[in-house]
Short mmCIF file of C-alpha atoms in Angstrom, two decimals:
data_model
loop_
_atom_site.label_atom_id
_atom_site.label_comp_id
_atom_site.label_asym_id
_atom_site.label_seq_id
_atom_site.Cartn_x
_atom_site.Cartn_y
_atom_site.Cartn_z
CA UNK A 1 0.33 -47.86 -12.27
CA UNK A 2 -1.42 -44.63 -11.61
CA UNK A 3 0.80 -42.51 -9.22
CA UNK A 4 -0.02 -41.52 -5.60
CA UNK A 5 -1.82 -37.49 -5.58
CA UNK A 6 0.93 -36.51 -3.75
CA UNK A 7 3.61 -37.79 -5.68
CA UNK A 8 1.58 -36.31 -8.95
CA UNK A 9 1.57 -33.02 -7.22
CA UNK A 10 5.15 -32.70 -6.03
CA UNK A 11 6.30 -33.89 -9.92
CA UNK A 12 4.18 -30.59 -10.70
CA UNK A 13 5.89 -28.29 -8.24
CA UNK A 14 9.47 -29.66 -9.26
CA UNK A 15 8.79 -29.47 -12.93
CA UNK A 16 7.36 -25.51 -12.79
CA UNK A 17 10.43 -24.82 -10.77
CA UNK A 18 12.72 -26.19 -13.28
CA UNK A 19 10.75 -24.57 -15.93
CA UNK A 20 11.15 -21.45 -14.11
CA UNK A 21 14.81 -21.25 -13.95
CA UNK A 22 14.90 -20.85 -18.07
CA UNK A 23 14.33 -17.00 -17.59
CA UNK A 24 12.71 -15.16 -20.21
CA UNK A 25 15.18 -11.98 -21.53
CA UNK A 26 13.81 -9.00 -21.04
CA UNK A 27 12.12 -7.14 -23.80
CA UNK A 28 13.52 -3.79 -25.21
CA UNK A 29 10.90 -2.03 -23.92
CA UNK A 30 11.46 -3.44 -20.52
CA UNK A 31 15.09 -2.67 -20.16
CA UNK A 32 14.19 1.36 -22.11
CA UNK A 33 11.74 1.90 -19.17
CA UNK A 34 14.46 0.49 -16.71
CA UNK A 35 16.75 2.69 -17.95
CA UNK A 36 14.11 6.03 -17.71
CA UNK A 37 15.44 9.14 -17.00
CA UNK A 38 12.96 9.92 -14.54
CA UNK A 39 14.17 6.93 -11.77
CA UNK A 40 15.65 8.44 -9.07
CA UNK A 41 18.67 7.57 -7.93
CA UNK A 42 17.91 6.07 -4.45
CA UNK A 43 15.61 3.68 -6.44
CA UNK A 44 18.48 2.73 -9.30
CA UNK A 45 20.55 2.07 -6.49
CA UNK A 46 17.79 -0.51 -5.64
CA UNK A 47 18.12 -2.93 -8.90
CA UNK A 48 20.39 -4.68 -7.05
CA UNK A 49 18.19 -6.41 -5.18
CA UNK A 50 15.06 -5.90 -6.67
CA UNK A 51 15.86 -7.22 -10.09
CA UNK A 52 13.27 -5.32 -12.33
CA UNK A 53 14.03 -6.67 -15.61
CA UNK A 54 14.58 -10.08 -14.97
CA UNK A 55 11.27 -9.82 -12.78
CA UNK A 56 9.17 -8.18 -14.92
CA UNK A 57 10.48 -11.10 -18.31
CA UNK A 58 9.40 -13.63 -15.61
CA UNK A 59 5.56 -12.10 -15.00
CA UNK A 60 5.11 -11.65 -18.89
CA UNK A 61 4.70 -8.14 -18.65
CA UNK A 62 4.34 -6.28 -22.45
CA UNK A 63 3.76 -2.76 -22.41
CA UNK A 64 1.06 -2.79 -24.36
CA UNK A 65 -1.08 -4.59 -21.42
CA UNK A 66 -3.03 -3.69 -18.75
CA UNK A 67 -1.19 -3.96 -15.81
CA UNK A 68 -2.42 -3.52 -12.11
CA UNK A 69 0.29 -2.62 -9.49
CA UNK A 70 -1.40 -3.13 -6.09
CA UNK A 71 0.04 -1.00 -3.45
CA UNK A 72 3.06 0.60 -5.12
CA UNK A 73 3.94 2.38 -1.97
CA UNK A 74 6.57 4.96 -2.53
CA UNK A 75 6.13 4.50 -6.61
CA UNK A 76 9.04 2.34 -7.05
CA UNK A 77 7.91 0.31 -9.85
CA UNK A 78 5.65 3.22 -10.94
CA UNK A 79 8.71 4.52 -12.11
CA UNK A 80 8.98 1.77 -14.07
CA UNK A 81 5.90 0.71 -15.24
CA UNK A 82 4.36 4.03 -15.99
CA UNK A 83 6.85 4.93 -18.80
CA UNK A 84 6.75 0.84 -20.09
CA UNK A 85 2.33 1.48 -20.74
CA UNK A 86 2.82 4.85 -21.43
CA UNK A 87 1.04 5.49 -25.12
CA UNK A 88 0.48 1.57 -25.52
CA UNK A 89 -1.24 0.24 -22.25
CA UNK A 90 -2.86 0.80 -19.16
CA UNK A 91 -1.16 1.08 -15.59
CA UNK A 92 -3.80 0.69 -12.56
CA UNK A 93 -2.18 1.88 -9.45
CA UNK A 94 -4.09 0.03 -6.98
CA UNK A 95 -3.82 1.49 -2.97
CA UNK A 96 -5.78 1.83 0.18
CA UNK A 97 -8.27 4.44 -0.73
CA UNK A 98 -7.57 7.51 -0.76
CA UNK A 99 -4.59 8.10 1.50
CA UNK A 100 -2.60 5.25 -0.29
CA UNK A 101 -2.63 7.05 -3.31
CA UNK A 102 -0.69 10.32 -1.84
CA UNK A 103 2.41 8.95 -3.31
CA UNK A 104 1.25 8.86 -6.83
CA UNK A 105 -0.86 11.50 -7.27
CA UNK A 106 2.46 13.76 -6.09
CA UNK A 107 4.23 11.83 -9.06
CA UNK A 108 1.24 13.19 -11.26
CA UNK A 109 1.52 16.39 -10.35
CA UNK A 110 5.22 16.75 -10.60
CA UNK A 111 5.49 15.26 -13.76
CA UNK A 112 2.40 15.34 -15.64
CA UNK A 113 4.08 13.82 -19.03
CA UNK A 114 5.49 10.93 -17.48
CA UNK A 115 2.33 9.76 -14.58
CA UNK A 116 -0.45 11.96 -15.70
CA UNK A 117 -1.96 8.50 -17.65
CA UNK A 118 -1.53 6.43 -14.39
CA UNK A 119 -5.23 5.65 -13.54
CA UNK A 120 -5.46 5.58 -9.68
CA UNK A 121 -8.10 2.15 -8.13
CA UNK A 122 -8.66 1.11 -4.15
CA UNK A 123 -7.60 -1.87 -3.25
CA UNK A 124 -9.12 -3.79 -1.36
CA UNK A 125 -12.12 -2.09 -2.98
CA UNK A 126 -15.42 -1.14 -1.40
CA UNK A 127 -18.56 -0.05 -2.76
CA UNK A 128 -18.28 3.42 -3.70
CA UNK A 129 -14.34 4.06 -4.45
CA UNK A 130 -12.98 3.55 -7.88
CA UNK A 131 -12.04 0.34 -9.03
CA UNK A 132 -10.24 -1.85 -11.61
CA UNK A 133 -13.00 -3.32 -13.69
CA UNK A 134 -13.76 -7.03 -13.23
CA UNK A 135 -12.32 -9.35 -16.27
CA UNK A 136 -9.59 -5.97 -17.49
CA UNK A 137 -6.02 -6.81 -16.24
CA UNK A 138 -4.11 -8.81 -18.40
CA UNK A 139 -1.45 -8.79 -15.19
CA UNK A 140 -2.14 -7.73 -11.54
CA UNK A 141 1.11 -7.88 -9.29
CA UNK A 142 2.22 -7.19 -5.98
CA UNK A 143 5.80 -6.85 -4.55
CA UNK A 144 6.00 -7.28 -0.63
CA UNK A 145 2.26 -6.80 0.34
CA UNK A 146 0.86 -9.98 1.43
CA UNK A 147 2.44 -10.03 4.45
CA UNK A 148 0.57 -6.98 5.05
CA UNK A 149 -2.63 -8.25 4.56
CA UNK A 150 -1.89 -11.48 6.64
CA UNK A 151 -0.89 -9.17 9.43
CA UNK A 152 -4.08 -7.38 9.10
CA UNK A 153 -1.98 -4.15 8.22
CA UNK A 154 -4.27 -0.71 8.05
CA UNK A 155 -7.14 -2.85 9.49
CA UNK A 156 -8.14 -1.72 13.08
CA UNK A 157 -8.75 -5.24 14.53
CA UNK A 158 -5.34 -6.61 12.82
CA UNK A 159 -7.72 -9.24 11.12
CA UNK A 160 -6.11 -11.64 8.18
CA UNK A 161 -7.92 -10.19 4.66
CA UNK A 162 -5.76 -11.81 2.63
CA UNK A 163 -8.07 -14.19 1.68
CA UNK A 164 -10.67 -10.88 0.31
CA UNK A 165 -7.78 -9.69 -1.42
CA UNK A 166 -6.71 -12.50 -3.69
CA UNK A 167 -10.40 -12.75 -4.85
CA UNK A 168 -10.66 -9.26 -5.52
CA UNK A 169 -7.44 -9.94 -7.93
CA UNK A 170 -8.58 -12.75 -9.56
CA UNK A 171 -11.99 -10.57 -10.69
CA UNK A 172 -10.12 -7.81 -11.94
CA UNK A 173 -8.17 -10.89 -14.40
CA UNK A 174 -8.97 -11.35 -17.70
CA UNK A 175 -9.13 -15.35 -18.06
CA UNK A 176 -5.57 -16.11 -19.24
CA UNK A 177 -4.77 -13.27 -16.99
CA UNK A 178 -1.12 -13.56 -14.87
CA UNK A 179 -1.08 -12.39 -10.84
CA UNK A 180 3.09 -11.95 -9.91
CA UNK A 181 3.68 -11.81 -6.11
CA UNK A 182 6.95 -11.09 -4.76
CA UNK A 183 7.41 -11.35 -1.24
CA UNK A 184 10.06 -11.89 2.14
CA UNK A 185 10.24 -15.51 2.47
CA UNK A 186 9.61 -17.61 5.66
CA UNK A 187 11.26 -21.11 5.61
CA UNK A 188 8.50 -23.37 5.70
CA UNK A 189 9.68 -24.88 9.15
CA UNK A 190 9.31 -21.69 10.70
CA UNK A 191 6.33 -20.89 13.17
CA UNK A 192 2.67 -19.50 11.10
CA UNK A 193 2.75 -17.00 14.42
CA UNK A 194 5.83 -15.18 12.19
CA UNK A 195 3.55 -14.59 9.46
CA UNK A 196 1.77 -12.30 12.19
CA UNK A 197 4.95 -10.18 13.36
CA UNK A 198 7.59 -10.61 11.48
CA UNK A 199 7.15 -9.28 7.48
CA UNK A 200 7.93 -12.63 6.50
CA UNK A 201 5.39 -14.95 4.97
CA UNK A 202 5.64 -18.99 3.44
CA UNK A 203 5.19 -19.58 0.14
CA UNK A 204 3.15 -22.47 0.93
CA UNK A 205 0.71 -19.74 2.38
CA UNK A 206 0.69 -17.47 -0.42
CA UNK A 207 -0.23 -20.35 -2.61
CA UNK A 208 -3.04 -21.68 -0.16
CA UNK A 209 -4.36 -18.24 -0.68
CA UNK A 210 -3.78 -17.84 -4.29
CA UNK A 211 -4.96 -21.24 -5.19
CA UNK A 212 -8.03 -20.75 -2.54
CA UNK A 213 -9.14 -17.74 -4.87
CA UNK A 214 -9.40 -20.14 -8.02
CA UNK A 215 -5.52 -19.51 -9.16
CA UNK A 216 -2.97 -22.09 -10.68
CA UNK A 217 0.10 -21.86 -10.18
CA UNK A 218 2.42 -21.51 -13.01
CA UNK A 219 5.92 -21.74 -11.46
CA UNK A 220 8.82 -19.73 -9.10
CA UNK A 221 11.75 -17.96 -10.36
CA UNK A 222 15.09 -17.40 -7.54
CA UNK A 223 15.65 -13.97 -9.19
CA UNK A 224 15.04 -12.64 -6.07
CA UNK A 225 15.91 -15.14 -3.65
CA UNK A 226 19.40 -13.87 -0.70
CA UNK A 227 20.51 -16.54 0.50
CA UNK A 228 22.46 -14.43 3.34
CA UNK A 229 19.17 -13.72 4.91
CA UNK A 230 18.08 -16.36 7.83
CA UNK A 231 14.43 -14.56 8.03
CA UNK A 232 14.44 -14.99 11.88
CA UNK A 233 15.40 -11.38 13.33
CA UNK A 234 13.90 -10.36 16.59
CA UNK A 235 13.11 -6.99 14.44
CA UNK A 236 11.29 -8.72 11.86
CA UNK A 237 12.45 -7.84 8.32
CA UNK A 238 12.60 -4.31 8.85
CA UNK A 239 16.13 -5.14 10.52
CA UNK A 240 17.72 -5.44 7.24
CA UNK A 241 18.23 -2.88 4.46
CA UNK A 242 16.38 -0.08 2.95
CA UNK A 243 14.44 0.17 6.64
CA UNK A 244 17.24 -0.47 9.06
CA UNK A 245 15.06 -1.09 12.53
CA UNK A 246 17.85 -0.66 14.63
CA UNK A 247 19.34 2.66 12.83
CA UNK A 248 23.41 2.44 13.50
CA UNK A 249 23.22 -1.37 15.20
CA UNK A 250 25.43 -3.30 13.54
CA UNK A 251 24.29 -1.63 10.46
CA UNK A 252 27.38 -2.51 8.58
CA UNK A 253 26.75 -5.86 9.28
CA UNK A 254 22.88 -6.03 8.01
CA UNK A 255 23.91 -4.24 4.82
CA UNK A 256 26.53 -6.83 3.51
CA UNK A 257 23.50 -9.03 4.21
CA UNK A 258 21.45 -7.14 1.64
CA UNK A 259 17.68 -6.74 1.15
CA UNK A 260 15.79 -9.89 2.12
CA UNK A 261 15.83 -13.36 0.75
CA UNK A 262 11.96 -13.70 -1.62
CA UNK A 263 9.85 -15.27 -3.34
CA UNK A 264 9.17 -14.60 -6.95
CA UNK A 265 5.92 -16.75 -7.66
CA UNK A 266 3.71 -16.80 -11.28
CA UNK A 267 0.11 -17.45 -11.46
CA UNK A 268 -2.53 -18.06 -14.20
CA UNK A 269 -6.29 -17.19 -13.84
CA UNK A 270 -7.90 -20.19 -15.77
#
């Protein structure tokens, strides 16, 4: 007897979960670039929680791709990913244009040999500014930015674009092309209206939007997942370590919590 949709399509979720927790090992070159002598220290201090090997196995990441890092922020995985392409790949760092770039370019220009091949793109992209070329990324990921673009972050009416931003990934894909999002996690109970204040986003949402832009998804790893963190502070995410909202608050008690509890999801471009 032919089953039920929704029974067909929770057998799918459980299975790419399960399927997920059989982590791939890291590569060599993943764990030499890890190991760089260029990382800072404030950022090594960071594996803890951010899991860069073990994240990176999971997205499929070789370093003779080309990768896409959309908004890398302060460079923290440009630190990584920069030396892991270096000579073999491509790395796109992918910002607001230009001022999102700031970070990088000072990278660059500090250190020529190790950033000087990072190729800088706008994201979300408008006519005129540089871009990643449609069908070139072999992998396109993003660590704690959808929330952003729910929230309508840099946007002067606070409107939602995430919806503009997962199709502008899924053109810069090759077909067979991966898009890794890691991101806080809202329990699915909670209110949308967090999505809008808090940092914290569902990963039913992320896959609404991810599947919306022609995406399937392959599975979810827990690599990154804290338990300790209830996702429900008045302060939003920011309460909890490396921002620390309320400065000296209770501060001892928000760093035994750790960084926040998220998701770690894998997607395919067909």
């Amino acid at each position: 007897m032919r089953q039920p949709l929704f029974v067909t399509a929770i057998a799918a979720t459980a299975f790419a979960l399960i399927a997920a927790t059989n982590l791939p090992q890291a590569s060599d070159a993943i764990k030499a670039a890890i190991a760089a002598p260029t990382r800072t220290p404030a950022n090594l201090a960071r594996d803890q929680y951010r899991h860069p090997a073990e994240t990176l196995a999971f997205f499929g990441v070789k370093p003779t791709d080309t990768v896409v890092e959309i908004w890398p922020g302060g460079g923290w995985y440009t630190e990584i990913l920069a030396p892991l392409t270096k000579g073999k790949g491509t790395y796109y760092a992918a910002a607001p244009w230009p001022d999102g770039s700031k970070r990088v370019v000072a990278m660059q220009e500090k250190d020529a040999a190790t950033y000087g091949a990072v190729k800088l793109a706008a994201f979300p992209w408008s006519e005129g500014q540089p871009k990643v070329p449609d069908g070139s990324a072999d992998v396109v990921m993003t660590f704690r930015n959808v929330h952003n673009w729910r929230m309508g972050y840099q946007r002067p009416d606070k409107a939602d674009y995430s919806a503009e931003a997962f199709a502008q990934i899924f053109a810069m894909l090759k077909k067979g092309g991966t898009l890794g999002v890691v991101d806080h996690r809202l329990p699915e109970g909670a209110s949308a209206e967090r999505e809008r204040n808090s940092g914290y986003i569902k990963v039913s949402t992320i896959r609404r939007l991810a599947e919306g832009a022609g995406f399937q998804f392959v599975g979810a790893s827990e690599v990154n997942a804290n338990p300790k963190d209830t996702a429900d502070w008045a302060n939003g995410v920011w309460t909890l370590p490396p921002t620390y909202a309320l400065k000296d608050v209770d501060r001892e008690k928000y760093a035994a919590i750790g960084e926040s509890d998220r998701m770690t999801l894998k997607f395919r471009k067909p």
